[in-house]
Amino acid sequence: MVSQVSEAMLDVIADALVDKGYILLSDIIPDYVSLALLEKMQVEQNIKFKKAAIGRGVEQQINANIRSDKISWLDNQDHTDREYLSIMDQLKEGLNRRLFMGLFDFESHYAVYEPGAFYKKHVDALHGSQNRILSTVFFLNPDWQECDGGELVIYDERDQALAVVSPKMGTLVLFLSERFPHEVCPTFKTRNSIAGWFRVSNANHGF
Ligand SMILES: O=C(O)CCC(=O)C(=O)O
Ligand SMILES: [Fe+2]
């Protein structure tokens, strides 16, 4: 079954990206998809997940002082991943139609933050390449409490906190990749998310 993102929802998202550059959504991914994603994560956590690296190519390195999550990339061949990727594809098409963003592809990984893990303040657009345009973070944590930590904090250009997001099951955050530094505060409980990025192709670079 492929779930549909409504035109009204796409309008709301496009307006928010123009007005503020970010939006938090709680009702875009159906529960059955979230539950399937969480189940898959839990089954694969001890098998497929690898320590996350920072940077790209030869500069890529594991730096546990900056981030200490473990990740596994989504794969279009997998039917659970494909449900999520198909919703992201509808977002891509809907935003390109409304905002001419030139979004070209989408890459995403599951991330597990074990107790004590964090990701210090950073910007997602990779150094020397501006092709990450729109960041997405989807949370898969049922029964998350305030005292569990692991908040995603989004900052503005002047380093003021704009939003402190509790990583609750079903919340999707979208923000412009180059504009918003953000961090994952240390978590006290195992914290599951899917981070993803819409990119423009190098040929479109500089629109
Ligand atoms: O899991 C999150 O809240 C955000 C992760 C993040 O910022 C990233 O992977 O770039
Ligand atoms: Fe990030």
mmCIF file with all atom_site columns, C-alpha atoms and ligand atoms in Angstrom:
data_model
loop_
_atom_site.group_PDB
_atom_site.id
_atom_site.type_symbol
_atom_site.label_atom_id
_atom_site.label_alt_id
_atom_site.label_comp_id
_atom_site.label_asym_id
_atom_site.label_entity_id
_atom_site.label_seq_id
_atom_site.pdbx_PDB_ins_code
_atom_site.Cartn_x
_atom_site.Cartn_y
_atom_site.Cartn_z
_atom_site.occupancy
_atom_site.B_iso_or_equiv
_atom_site.pdbx_formal_charge
_atom_site.auth_seq_id
_atom_site.auth_comp_id
_atom_site.auth_asym_id
_atom_site.auth_atom_id
_atom_site.pdbx_PDB_model_num
ATOM   1   C  CA . MET A 1 1   ? 0.000  0.000  0.000   1.00 0.00 ? 1   MET A CA 1
ATOM   2   C  CA . VAL A 1 2   ? 1.342  3.433  -0.865  1.00 0.00 ? 2   VAL A CA 1
ATOM   3   C  CA . SER A 1 3   ? 0.142  6.314  1.302   1.00 0.00 ? 3   SER A CA 1
ATOM   4   C  CA . GLN A 1 4   ? -0.640 9.659  -0.263  1.00 0.00 ? 4   GLN A CA 1
ATOM   5   C  CA . VAL A 1 5   ? 0.408  13.104 0.923   1.00 0.00 ? 5   VAL A CA 1
ATOM   6   C  CA . SER A 1 6   ? -2.514 15.468 0.348   1.00 0.00 ? 6   SER A CA 1
ATOM   7   C  CA . GLU A 1 7   ? -2.235 18.620 -1.758  1.00 0.00 ? 7   GLU A CA 1
ATOM   8   C  CA . ALA A 1 8   ? -3.415 20.630 1.281   1.00 0.00 ? 8   ALA A CA 1
ATOM   9   C  CA . MET A 1 9   ? -0.559 19.241 3.372   1.00 0.00 ? 9   MET A CA 1
ATOM   10  C  CA . LEU A 1 10  ? 1.933  20.071 0.619   1.00 0.00 ? 10  LEU A CA 1
ATOM   11  C  CA . ASP A 1 11  ? 0.563  23.649 0.536   1.00 0.00 ? 11  ASP A CA 1
ATOM   12  C  CA . VAL A 1 12  ? 1.091  24.015 4.300   1.00 0.00 ? 12  VAL A CA 1
ATOM   13  C  CA . ILE A 1 13  ? 4.654  22.689 4.075   1.00 0.00 ? 13  ILE A CA 1
ATOM   14  C  CA . ALA A 1 14  ? 5.579  24.908 1.125   1.00 0.00 ? 14  ALA A CA 1
ATOM   15  C  CA . ASP A 1 15  ? 4.179  28.003 2.884   1.00 0.00 ? 15  ASP A CA 1
ATOM   16  C  CA . ALA A 1 16  ? 6.111  27.241 6.084   1.00 0.00 ? 16  ALA A CA 1
ATOM   17  C  CA . LEU A 1 17  ? 9.384  26.739 4.207   1.00 0.00 ? 17  LEU A CA 1
ATOM   18  C  CA . VAL A 1 18  ? 8.935  30.116 2.532   1.00 0.00 ? 18  VAL A CA 1
ATOM   19  C  CA . ASP A 1 19  ? 7.892  31.911 5.756   1.00 0.00 ? 19  ASP A CA 1
ATOM   20  C  CA . LYS A 1 20  ? 10.169 30.343 8.347   1.00 0.00 ? 20  LYS A CA 1
ATOM   21  C  CA . GLY A 1 21  ? 12.438 27.826 6.612   1.00 0.00 ? 21  GLY A CA 1
ATOM   22  C  CA . TYR A 1 22  ? 11.326 24.932 8.822   1.00 0.00 ? 22  TYR A CA 1
ATOM   23  C  CA . ILE A 1 23  ? 8.241  23.014 9.962   1.00 0.00 ? 23  ILE A CA 1
ATOM   24  C  CA . LEU A 1 24  ? 7.342  20.306 12.469  1.00 0.00 ? 24  LEU A CA 1
ATOM   25  C  CA . LEU A 1 25  ? 4.641  17.826 11.351  1.00 0.00 ? 25  LEU A CA 1
ATOM   26  C  CA . SER A 1 26  ? 2.939  15.131 13.338  1.00 0.00 ? 26  SER A CA 1
ATOM   27  C  CA . ASP A 1 27  ? 0.436  13.640 10.919  1.00 0.00 ? 27  ASP A CA 1
ATOM   28  C  CA . ILE A 1 28  ? 2.137  13.050 7.596   1.00 0.00 ? 28  ILE A CA 1
ATOM   29  C  CA . ILE A 1 29  ? 3.459  9.492  8.006   1.00 0.00 ? 29  ILE A CA 1
ATOM   30  C  CA . PRO A 1 30  ? 0.713  6.926  8.747   1.00 0.00 ? 30  PRO A CA 1
ATOM   31  C  CA . ASP A 1 31  ? 1.100  4.932  11.987  1.00 0.00 ? 31  ASP A CA 1
ATOM   32  C  CA . TYR A 1 32  ? 1.396  1.603  10.181  1.00 0.00 ? 32  TYR A CA 1
ATOM   33  C  CA . VAL A 1 33  ? 4.440  2.923  8.298   1.00 0.00 ? 33  VAL A CA 1
ATOM   34  C  CA . SER A 1 34  ? 6.072  4.305  11.489  1.00 0.00 ? 34  SER A CA 1
ATOM   35  C  CA . LEU A 1 35  ? 5.520  1.022  13.300  1.00 0.00 ? 35  LEU A CA 1
ATOM   36  C  CA . ALA A 1 36  ? 7.002  -1.018 10.453  1.00 0.00 ? 36  ALA A CA 1
ATOM   37  C  CA . LEU A 1 37  ? 10.053 1.287  10.317  1.00 0.00 ? 37  LEU A CA 1
ATOM   38  C  CA . LEU A 1 38  ? 10.566 1.004  14.076  1.00 0.00 ? 38  LEU A CA 1
ATOM   39  C  CA . GLU A 1 39  ? 10.250 -2.767 14.006  1.00 0.00 ? 39  GLU A CA 1
ATOM   40  C  CA . LYS A 1 40  ? 12.791 -3.008 11.201  1.00 0.00 ? 40  LYS A CA 1
ATOM   41  C  CA . MET A 1 41  ? 15.192 -0.750 13.111  1.00 0.00 ? 41  MET A CA 1
ATOM   42  C  CA . GLN A 1 42  ? 14.896 -2.842 16.237  1.00 0.00 ? 42  GLN A CA 1
ATOM   43  C  CA . VAL A 1 43  ? 15.516 -6.101 14.389  1.00 0.00 ? 43  VAL A CA 1
ATOM   44  C  CA . GLU A 1 44  ? 18.554 -4.751 12.511  1.00 0.00 ? 44  GLU A CA 1
ATOM   45  C  CA . GLN A 1 45  ? 20.104 -2.570 15.213  1.00 0.00 ? 45  GLN A CA 1
ATOM   46  C  CA . ASN A 1 46  ? 22.702 -5.067 16.367  1.00 0.00 ? 46  ASN A CA 1
ATOM   47  C  CA . ILE A 1 47  ? 23.430 -6.435 12.904  1.00 0.00 ? 47  ILE A CA 1
ATOM   48  C  CA . LYS A 1 48  ? 23.597 -3.717 10.256  1.00 0.00 ? 48  LYS A CA 1
ATOM   49  C  CA . PHE A 1 49  ? 24.226 -0.447 12.080  1.00 0.00 ? 49  PHE A CA 1
ATOM   50  C  CA . LYS A 1 50  ? 27.708 1.122  11.942  1.00 0.00 ? 50  LYS A CA 1
ATOM   51  C  CA . LYS A 1 51  ? 29.297 4.021  13.819  1.00 0.00 ? 51  LYS A CA 1
ATOM   52  C  CA . ALA A 1 52  ? 28.437 7.217  11.929  1.00 0.00 ? 52  ALA A CA 1
ATOM   53  C  CA . ALA A 1 53  ? 31.201 9.240  10.269  1.00 0.00 ? 53  ALA A CA 1
ATOM   54  C  CA . ILE A 1 54  ? 31.439 12.949 9.561   1.00 0.00 ? 54  ILE A CA 1
ATOM   55  C  CA . GLY A 1 55  ? 32.611 14.597 6.334   1.00 0.00 ? 55  GLY A CA 1
ATOM   56  C  CA . ARG A 1 56  ? 32.802 13.067 2.904   1.00 0.00 ? 56  ARG A CA 1
ATOM   57  C  CA . GLY A 1 57  ? 35.259 11.035 0.780   1.00 0.00 ? 57  GLY A CA 1
ATOM   58  C  CA . VAL A 1 58  ? 38.890 11.061 1.964   1.00 0.00 ? 58  VAL A CA 1
ATOM   59  C  CA . GLU A 1 59  ? 38.001 13.567 4.687   1.00 0.00 ? 59  GLU A CA 1
ATOM   60  C  CA . GLN A 1 60  ? 35.473 11.190 6.174   1.00 0.00 ? 60  GLN A CA 1
ATOM   61  C  CA . GLN A 1 61  ? 36.264 10.220 9.740   1.00 0.00 ? 61  GLN A CA 1
ATOM   62  C  CA . ILE A 1 62  ? 34.617 8.854  12.827  1.00 0.00 ? 62  ILE A CA 1
ATOM   63  C  CA . ASN A 1 63  ? 34.744 11.503 15.514  1.00 0.00 ? 63  ASN A CA 1
ATOM   64  C  CA . ALA A 1 64  ? 32.933 10.364 18.614  1.00 0.00 ? 64  ALA A CA 1
ATOM   65  C  CA . ASN A 1 65  ? 33.401 13.817 20.183  1.00 0.00 ? 65  ASN A CA 1
ATOM   66  C  CA . ILE A 1 66  ? 31.045 15.255 17.579  1.00 0.00 ? 66  ILE A CA 1
ATOM   67  C  CA . ARG A 1 67  ? 28.526 12.463 17.079  1.00 0.00 ? 67  ARG A CA 1
ATOM   68  C  CA . SER A 1 68  ? 28.062 9.072  18.671  1.00 0.00 ? 68  SER A CA 1
ATOM   69  C  CA . ASP A 1 69  ? 25.097 7.560  16.841  1.00 0.00 ? 69  ASP A CA 1
ATOM   70  C  CA . LYS A 1 70  ? 25.068 4.379  14.750  1.00 0.00 ? 70  LYS A CA 1
ATOM   71  C  CA . ILE A 1 71  ? 23.489 4.393  11.308  1.00 0.00 ? 71  ILE A CA 1
ATOM   72  C  CA . SER A 1 72  ? 22.188 2.237  8.464   1.00 0.00 ? 72  SER A CA 1
ATOM   73  C  CA . TRP A 1 73  ? 21.200 3.673  5.055   1.00 0.00 ? 73  TRP A CA 1
ATOM   74  C  CA . LEU A 1 74  ? 17.681 3.149  3.662   1.00 0.00 ? 74  LEU A CA 1
ATOM   75  C  CA . ASP A 1 75  ? 17.410 1.024  0.581   1.00 0.00 ? 75  ASP A CA 1
ATOM   76  C  CA . ASN A 1 76  ? 14.818 1.356  -2.161  1.00 0.00 ? 76  ASN A CA 1
ATOM   77  C  CA . GLN A 1 77  ? 14.831 -2.443 -2.640  1.00 0.00 ? 77  GLN A CA 1
ATOM   78  C  CA . ASP A 1 78  ? 13.400 -2.984 0.847   1.00 0.00 ? 78  ASP A CA 1
ATOM   79  C  CA . HIS A 1 79  ? 9.594  -2.800 1.012   1.00 0.00 ? 79  HIS A CA 1
ATOM   80  C  CA . THR A 1 80  ? 9.448  -1.062 4.426   1.00 0.00 ? 80  THR A CA 1
ATOM   81  C  CA . ASP A 1 81  ? 12.054 1.532  3.424   1.00 0.00 ? 81  ASP A CA 1
ATOM   82  C  CA . ARG A 1 82  ? 10.207 1.994  0.133   1.00 0.00 ? 82  ARG A CA 1
ATOM   83  C  CA . GLU A 1 83  ? 7.009  3.101  1.930   1.00 0.00 ? 83  GLU A CA 1
ATOM   84  C  CA . TYR A 1 84  ? 8.943  5.907  3.627   1.00 0.00 ? 84  TYR A CA 1
ATOM   85  C  CA . LEU A 1 85  ? 10.904 6.785  0.488   1.00 0.00 ? 85  LEU A CA 1
ATOM   86  C  CA . SER A 1 86  ? 7.693  6.987  -1.537  1.00 0.00 ? 86  SER A CA 1
ATOM   87  C  CA . ILE A 1 87  ? 6.271  9.569  0.898   1.00 0.00 ? 87  ILE A CA 1
ATOM   88  C  CA . MET A 1 88  ? 9.531  11.535 0.621   1.00 0.00 ? 88  MET A CA 1
ATOM   89  C  CA . ASP A 1 89  ? 9.238  11.311 -3.155  1.00 0.00 ? 89  ASP A CA 1
ATOM   90  C  CA . GLN A 1 90  ? 5.775  12.881 -3.023  1.00 0.00 ? 90  GLN A CA 1
ATOM   91  C  CA . LEU A 1 91  ? 7.202  15.670 -0.858  1.00 0.00 ? 91  LEU A CA 1
ATOM   92  C  CA . LYS A 1 92  ? 9.960  16.229 -3.401  1.00 0.00 ? 92  LYS A CA 1
ATOM   93  C  CA . GLU A 1 93  ? 7.543  16.441 -6.317  1.00 0.00 ? 93  GLU A CA 1
ATOM   94  C  CA . GLY A 1 94  ? 5.082  18.620 -4.395  1.00 0.00 ? 94  GLY A CA 1
ATOM   95  C  CA . LEU A 1 95  ? 7.745  21.095 -3.280  1.00 0.00 ? 95  LEU A CA 1
ATOM   96  C  CA . ASN A 1 96  ? 9.377  21.258 -6.701  1.00 0.00 ? 96  ASN A CA 1
ATOM   97  C  CA . ARG A 1 97  ? 5.987  22.062 -8.229  1.00 0.00 ? 97  ARG A CA 1
ATOM   98  C  CA . ARG A 1 98  ? 5.243  24.806 -5.702  1.00 0.00 ? 98  ARG A CA 1
ATOM   99  C  CA . LEU A 1 99  ? 8.669  26.315 -5.015  1.00 0.00 ? 99  LEU A CA 1
ATOM   100 C  CA . PHE A 1 100 ? 10.845 25.295 -7.987  1.00 0.00 ? 100 PHE A CA 1
ATOM   101 C  CA . MET A 1 101 ? 13.419 24.000 -5.526  1.00 0.00 ? 101 MET A CA 1
ATOM   102 C  CA . GLY A 1 102 ? 15.017 21.650 -8.067  1.00 0.00 ? 102 GLY A CA 1
ATOM   103 C  CA . LEU A 1 103 ? 15.140 18.803 -5.521  1.00 0.00 ? 103 LEU A CA 1
ATOM   104 C  CA . PHE A 1 104 ? 16.678 15.900 -7.382  1.00 0.00 ? 104 PHE A CA 1
ATOM   105 C  CA . ASP A 1 105 ? 17.283 12.994 -5.060  1.00 0.00 ? 105 ASP A CA 1
ATOM   106 C  CA . PHE A 1 106 ? 16.960 11.909 -1.456  1.00 0.00 ? 106 PHE A CA 1
ATOM   107 C  CA . GLU A 1 107 ? 19.399 10.042 0.779   1.00 0.00 ? 107 GLU A CA 1
ATOM   108 C  CA . SER A 1 108 ? 18.523 8.890  4.269   1.00 0.00 ? 108 SER A CA 1
ATOM   109 C  CA . HIS A 1 109 ? 19.708 6.734  7.120   1.00 0.00 ? 109 HIS A CA 1
ATOM   110 C  CA . TYR A 1 110 ? 18.279 5.217  10.249  1.00 0.00 ? 110 TYR A CA 1
ATOM   111 C  CA . ALA A 1 111 ? 20.145 6.421  13.335  1.00 0.00 ? 111 ALA A CA 1
ATOM   112 C  CA . VAL A 1 112 ? 20.195 4.940  16.788  1.00 0.00 ? 112 VAL A CA 1
ATOM   113 C  CA . TYR A 1 113 ? 21.453 7.013  19.697  1.00 0.00 ? 113 TYR A CA 1
ATOM   114 C  CA . GLU A 1 114 ? 22.191 4.770  22.647  1.00 0.00 ? 114 GLU A CA 1
ATOM   115 C  CA . PRO A 1 115 ? 22.016 6.219  26.175  1.00 0.00 ? 115 PRO A CA 1
ATOM   116 C  CA . GLY A 1 116 ? 24.676 8.952  26.433  1.00 0.00 ? 116 GLY A CA 1
ATOM   117 C  CA . ALA A 1 117 ? 24.845 9.507  22.641  1.00 0.00 ? 117 ALA A CA 1
ATOM   118 C  CA . PHE A 1 118 ? 24.548 12.982 21.065  1.00 0.00 ? 118 PHE A CA 1
ATOM   119 C  CA . TYR A 1 119 ? 25.338 14.960 17.910  1.00 0.00 ? 119 TYR A CA 1
ATOM   120 C  CA . LYS A 1 120 ? 26.949 18.336 18.564  1.00 0.00 ? 120 LYS A CA 1
ATOM   121 C  CA . LYS A 1 121 ? 25.806 21.485 16.802  1.00 0.00 ? 121 LYS A CA 1
ATOM   122 C  CA . HIS A 1 122 ? 26.402 21.265 13.048  1.00 0.00 ? 122 HIS A CA 1
ATOM   123 C  CA . VAL A 1 123 ? 25.033 22.292 9.649   1.00 0.00 ? 123 VAL A CA 1
ATOM   124 C  CA . ASP A 1 124 ? 23.987 19.494 7.277   1.00 0.00 ? 124 ASP A CA 1
ATOM   125 C  CA . ALA A 1 125 ? 25.148 21.026 3.996   1.00 0.00 ? 125 ALA A CA 1
ATOM   126 C  CA . LEU A 1 126 ? 28.524 19.325 3.514   1.00 0.00 ? 126 LEU A CA 1
ATOM   127 C  CA . HIS A 1 127 ? 31.698 21.369 3.397   1.00 0.00 ? 127 HIS A CA 1
ATOM   128 C  CA . GLY A 1 128 ? 32.615 22.352 -0.157  1.00 0.00 ? 128 GLY A CA 1
ATOM   129 C  CA . SER A 1 129 ? 29.283 21.210 -1.553  1.00 0.00 ? 129 SER A CA 1
ATOM   130 C  CA . GLN A 1 130 ? 25.946 22.903 -1.218  1.00 0.00 ? 130 GLN A CA 1
ATOM   131 C  CA . ASN A 1 131 ? 23.905 20.125 -2.689  1.00 0.00 ? 131 ASN A CA 1
ATOM   132 C  CA . ARG A 1 132 ? 22.012 19.221 0.506   1.00 0.00 ? 132 ARG A CA 1
ATOM   133 C  CA . ILE A 1 133 ? 19.055 21.592 0.343   1.00 0.00 ? 133 ILE A CA 1
ATOM   134 C  CA . LEU A 1 134 ? 16.312 20.299 2.626   1.00 0.00 ? 134 LEU A CA 1
ATOM   135 C  CA . SER A 1 135 ? 16.911 18.202 5.764   1.00 0.00 ? 135 SER A CA 1
ATOM   136 C  CA . THR A 1 136 ? 14.366 15.776 7.212   1.00 0.00 ? 136 THR A CA 1
ATOM   137 C  CA . VAL A 1 137 ? 14.311 14.067 10.590  1.00 0.00 ? 137 VAL A CA 1
ATOM   138 C  CA . PHE A 1 138 ? 11.642 11.521 11.501  1.00 0.00 ? 138 PHE A CA 1
ATOM   139 C  CA . PHE A 1 139 ? 11.342 10.209 15.044  1.00 0.00 ? 139 PHE A CA 1
ATOM   140 C  CA . LEU A 1 140 ? 10.469 6.657  16.071  1.00 0.00 ? 140 LEU A CA 1
ATOM   141 C  CA . ASN A 1 141 ? 10.219 6.736  19.869  1.00 0.00 ? 141 ASN A CA 1
ATOM   142 C  CA . PRO A 1 142 ? 6.940  5.638  21.448  1.00 0.00 ? 142 PRO A CA 1
ATOM   143 C  CA . ASP A 1 143 ? 6.245  6.906  24.985  1.00 0.00 ? 143 ASP A CA 1
ATOM   144 C  CA . TRP A 1 144 ? 9.074  9.451  24.980  1.00 0.00 ? 144 TRP A CA 1
ATOM   145 C  CA . GLN A 1 145 ? 9.133  11.575 28.157  1.00 0.00 ? 145 GLN A CA 1
ATOM   146 C  CA . GLU A 1 146 ? 10.699 14.977 28.691  1.00 0.00 ? 146 GLU A CA 1
ATOM   147 C  CA . CYS A 1 147 ? 13.192 13.502 31.176  1.00 0.00 ? 147 CYS A CA 1
ATOM   148 C  CA . ASP A 1 148 ? 14.477 11.117 28.470  1.00 0.00 ? 148 ASP A CA 1
ATOM   149 C  CA . GLY A 1 149 ? 16.491 13.976 26.855  1.00 0.00 ? 149 GLY A CA 1
ATOM   150 C  CA . GLY A 1 150 ? 17.609 13.559 23.226  1.00 0.00 ? 150 GLY A CA 1
ATOM   151 C  CA . GLU A 1 151 ? 15.946 16.785 22.057  1.00 0.00 ? 151 GLU A CA 1
ATOM   152 C  CA . LEU A 1 152 ? 16.693 18.114 18.585  1.00 0.00 ? 152 LEU A CA 1
ATOM   153 C  CA . VAL A 1 153 ? 17.495 21.818 19.029  1.00 0.00 ? 153 VAL A CA 1
ATOM   154 C  CA . ILE A 1 154 ? 17.286 24.038 15.943  1.00 0.00 ? 154 ILE A CA 1
ATOM   155 C  CA . TYR A 1 155 ? 19.127 27.384 16.003  1.00 0.00 ? 155 TYR A CA 1
ATOM   156 C  CA . ASP A 1 156 ? 18.829 30.493 13.881  1.00 0.00 ? 156 ASP A CA 1
ATOM   157 C  CA . GLU A 1 157 ? 21.715 32.332 12.184  1.00 0.00 ? 157 GLU A CA 1
ATOM   158 C  CA . ARG A 1 158 ? 22.364 34.247 15.414  1.00 0.00 ? 158 ARG A CA 1
ATOM   159 C  CA . ASP A 1 159 ? 22.582 31.073 17.489  1.00 0.00 ? 159 ASP A CA 1
ATOM   160 C  CA . GLN A 1 160 ? 19.259 31.567 19.233  1.00 0.00 ? 160 GLN A CA 1
ATOM   161 C  CA . ALA A 1 161 ? 17.318 28.344 19.810  1.00 0.00 ? 161 ALA A CA 1
ATOM   162 C  CA . LEU A 1 162 ? 14.252 28.435 17.551  1.00 0.00 ? 162 LEU A CA 1
ATOM   163 C  CA . ALA A 1 163 ? 12.765 25.056 18.388  1.00 0.00 ? 163 ALA A CA 1
ATOM   164 C  CA . VAL A 1 164 ? 13.406 22.319 20.931  1.00 0.00 ? 164 VAL A CA 1
ATOM   165 C  CA . VAL A 1 165 ? 11.875 19.171 19.514  1.00 0.00 ? 165 VAL A CA 1
ATOM   166 C  CA . SER A 1 166 ? 11.128 16.112 21.604  1.00 0.00 ? 166 SER A CA 1
ATOM   167 C  CA . PRO A 1 167 ? 11.848 13.021 19.435  1.00 0.00 ? 167 PRO A CA 1
ATOM   168 C  CA . LYS A 1 168 ? 8.352  11.595 19.726  1.00 0.00 ? 168 LYS A CA 1
ATOM   169 C  CA . MET A 1 169 ? 7.018  8.803  17.520  1.00 0.00 ? 169 MET A CA 1
ATOM   170 C  CA . GLY A 1 170 ? 5.533  10.209 14.319  1.00 0.00 ? 170 GLY A CA 1
ATOM   171 C  CA . THR A 1 171 ? 7.084  13.705 14.407  1.00 0.00 ? 171 THR A CA 1
ATOM   172 C  CA . LEU A 1 172 ? 8.718  14.774 11.143  1.00 0.00 ? 172 LEU A CA 1
ATOM   173 C  CA . VAL A 1 173 ? 10.923 17.892 11.063  1.00 0.00 ? 173 VAL A CA 1
ATOM   174 C  CA . LEU A 1 174 ? 11.854 19.620 7.807   1.00 0.00 ? 174 LEU A CA 1
ATOM   175 C  CA . PHE A 1 175 ? 14.347 22.490 7.584   1.00 0.00 ? 175 PHE A CA 1
ATOM   176 C  CA . LEU A 1 176 ? 16.517 24.211 4.991   1.00 0.00 ? 176 LEU A CA 1
ATOM   177 C  CA . SER A 1 177 ? 19.907 22.491 5.267   1.00 0.00 ? 177 SER A CA 1
ATOM   178 C  CA . GLU A 1 178 ? 22.178 25.500 4.883   1.00 0.00 ? 178 GLU A CA 1
ATOM   179 C  CA . ARG A 1 179 ? 20.292 27.831 7.170   1.00 0.00 ? 179 ARG A CA 1
ATOM   180 C  CA . PHE A 1 180 ? 19.849 26.045 10.476  1.00 0.00 ? 180 PHE A CA 1
ATOM   181 C  CA . PRO A 1 181 ? 22.586 24.776 12.771  1.00 0.00 ? 181 PRO A CA 1
ATOM   182 C  CA . HIS A 1 182 ? 21.120 22.078 15.008  1.00 0.00 ? 182 HIS A CA 1
ATOM   183 C  CA . GLU A 1 183 ? 22.155 19.540 17.611  1.00 0.00 ? 183 GLU A CA 1
ATOM   184 C  CA . VAL A 1 184 ? 20.969 16.363 19.281  1.00 0.00 ? 184 VAL A CA 1
ATOM   185 C  CA . CYS A 1 185 ? 21.200 16.714 23.062  1.00 0.00 ? 185 CYS A CA 1
ATOM   186 C  CA . PRO A 1 186 ? 22.515 13.710 24.977  1.00 0.00 ? 186 PRO A CA 1
ATOM   187 C  CA . THR A 1 187 ? 19.839 11.069 25.270  1.00 0.00 ? 187 THR A CA 1
ATOM   188 C  CA . PHE A 1 188 ? 19.110 9.058  28.407  1.00 0.00 ? 188 PHE A CA 1
ATOM   189 C  CA . LYS A 1 189 ? 17.190 6.335  26.589  1.00 0.00 ? 189 LYS A CA 1
ATOM   190 C  CA . THR A 1 190 ? 17.758 4.586  23.251  1.00 0.00 ? 190 THR A CA 1
ATOM   191 C  CA . ARG A 1 191 ? 16.579 7.102  20.638  1.00 0.00 ? 191 ARG A CA 1
ATOM   192 C  CA . ASN A 1 192 ? 15.598 6.122  17.085  1.00 0.00 ? 192 ASN A CA 1
ATOM   193 C  CA . SER A 1 193 ? 15.335 8.449  14.093  1.00 0.00 ? 193 SER A CA 1
ATOM   194 C  CA . ILE A 1 194 ? 15.620 8.619  10.321  1.00 0.00 ? 194 ILE A CA 1
ATOM   195 C  CA . ALA A 1 195 ? 17.668 11.544 9.032   1.00 0.00 ? 195 ALA A CA 1
ATOM   196 C  CA . GLY A 1 196 ? 17.460 12.401 5.341   1.00 0.00 ? 196 GLY A CA 1
ATOM   197 C  CA . TRP A 1 197 ? 18.429 15.049 2.824   1.00 0.00 ? 197 TRP A CA 1
ATOM   198 C  CA . PHE A 1 198 ? 16.949 16.212 -0.442  1.00 0.00 ? 198 PHE A CA 1
ATOM   199 C  CA . ARG A 1 199 ? 19.713 17.225 -2.783  1.00 0.00 ? 199 ARG A CA 1
ATOM   200 C  CA . VAL A 1 200 ? 19.963 19.114 -6.026  1.00 0.00 ? 200 VAL A CA 1
ATOM   201 C  CA . SER A 1 201 ? 22.045 17.491 -8.725  1.00 0.00 ? 201 SER A CA 1
ATOM   202 C  CA . ASN A 1 202 ? 25.452 19.050 -9.330  1.00 0.00 ? 202 ASN A CA 1
ATOM   203 C  CA . ALA A 1 203 ? 24.176 20.161 -12.703 1.00 0.00 ? 203 ALA A CA 1
ATOM   204 C  CA . ASN A 1 204 ? 21.466 22.206 -10.961 1.00 0.00 ? 204 ASN A CA 1
ATOM   205 C  CA . HIS A 1 205 ? 23.862 23.543 -8.377  1.00 0.00 ? 205 HIS A CA 1
ATOM   206 C  CA . GLY A 1 206 ? 23.635 27.285 -7.873  1.00 0.00 ? 206 GLY A CA 1
ATOM   207 C  CA . PHE A 1 207 ? 19.958 27.781 -8.725  1.00 0.00 ? 207 PHE A CA 1
HETATM 208 O  O1 . LIG B 2 .   ? 18.247 12.720 14.897  1.00 0.00 ? 1   LIG B O1 1
HETATM 209 C  C1 . LIG B 2 .   ? 18.167 13.941 14.879  1.00 0.00 ? 1   LIG B C1 1
HETATM 210 O  O2 . LIG B 2 .   ? 17.404 14.570 15.620  1.00 0.00 ? 1   LIG B O2 1
HETATM 211 C  C2 . LIG B 2 .   ? 19.010 14.775 13.934  1.00 0.00 ? 1   LIG B C2 1
HETATM 212 C  C3 . LIG B 2 .   ? 20.224 14.089 13.380  1.00 0.00 ? 1   LIG B C3 1
HETATM 213 C  C4 . LIG B 2 .   ? 21.069 15.006 12.545  1.00 0.00 ? 1   LIG B C4 1
HETATM 214 O  O3 . LIG B 2 .   ? 21.102 16.196 12.730  1.00 0.00 ? 1   LIG B O3 1
HETATM 215 C  C5 . LIG B 2 .   ? 21.856 14.451 11.427  1.00 0.00 ? 1   LIG B C5 1
HETATM 216 O  O4 . LIG B 2 .   ? 21.956 13.208 11.293  1.00 0.00 ? 1   LIG B O4 1
HETATM 217 O  O5 . LIG B 2 .   ? 22.401 15.263 10.640  1.00 0.00 ? 1   LIG B O5 1
HETATM 218 FE FE . FE  B 3 .   ? 22.000 17.197 11.090  1.00 0.00 ? 2   FE  B FE 1
#
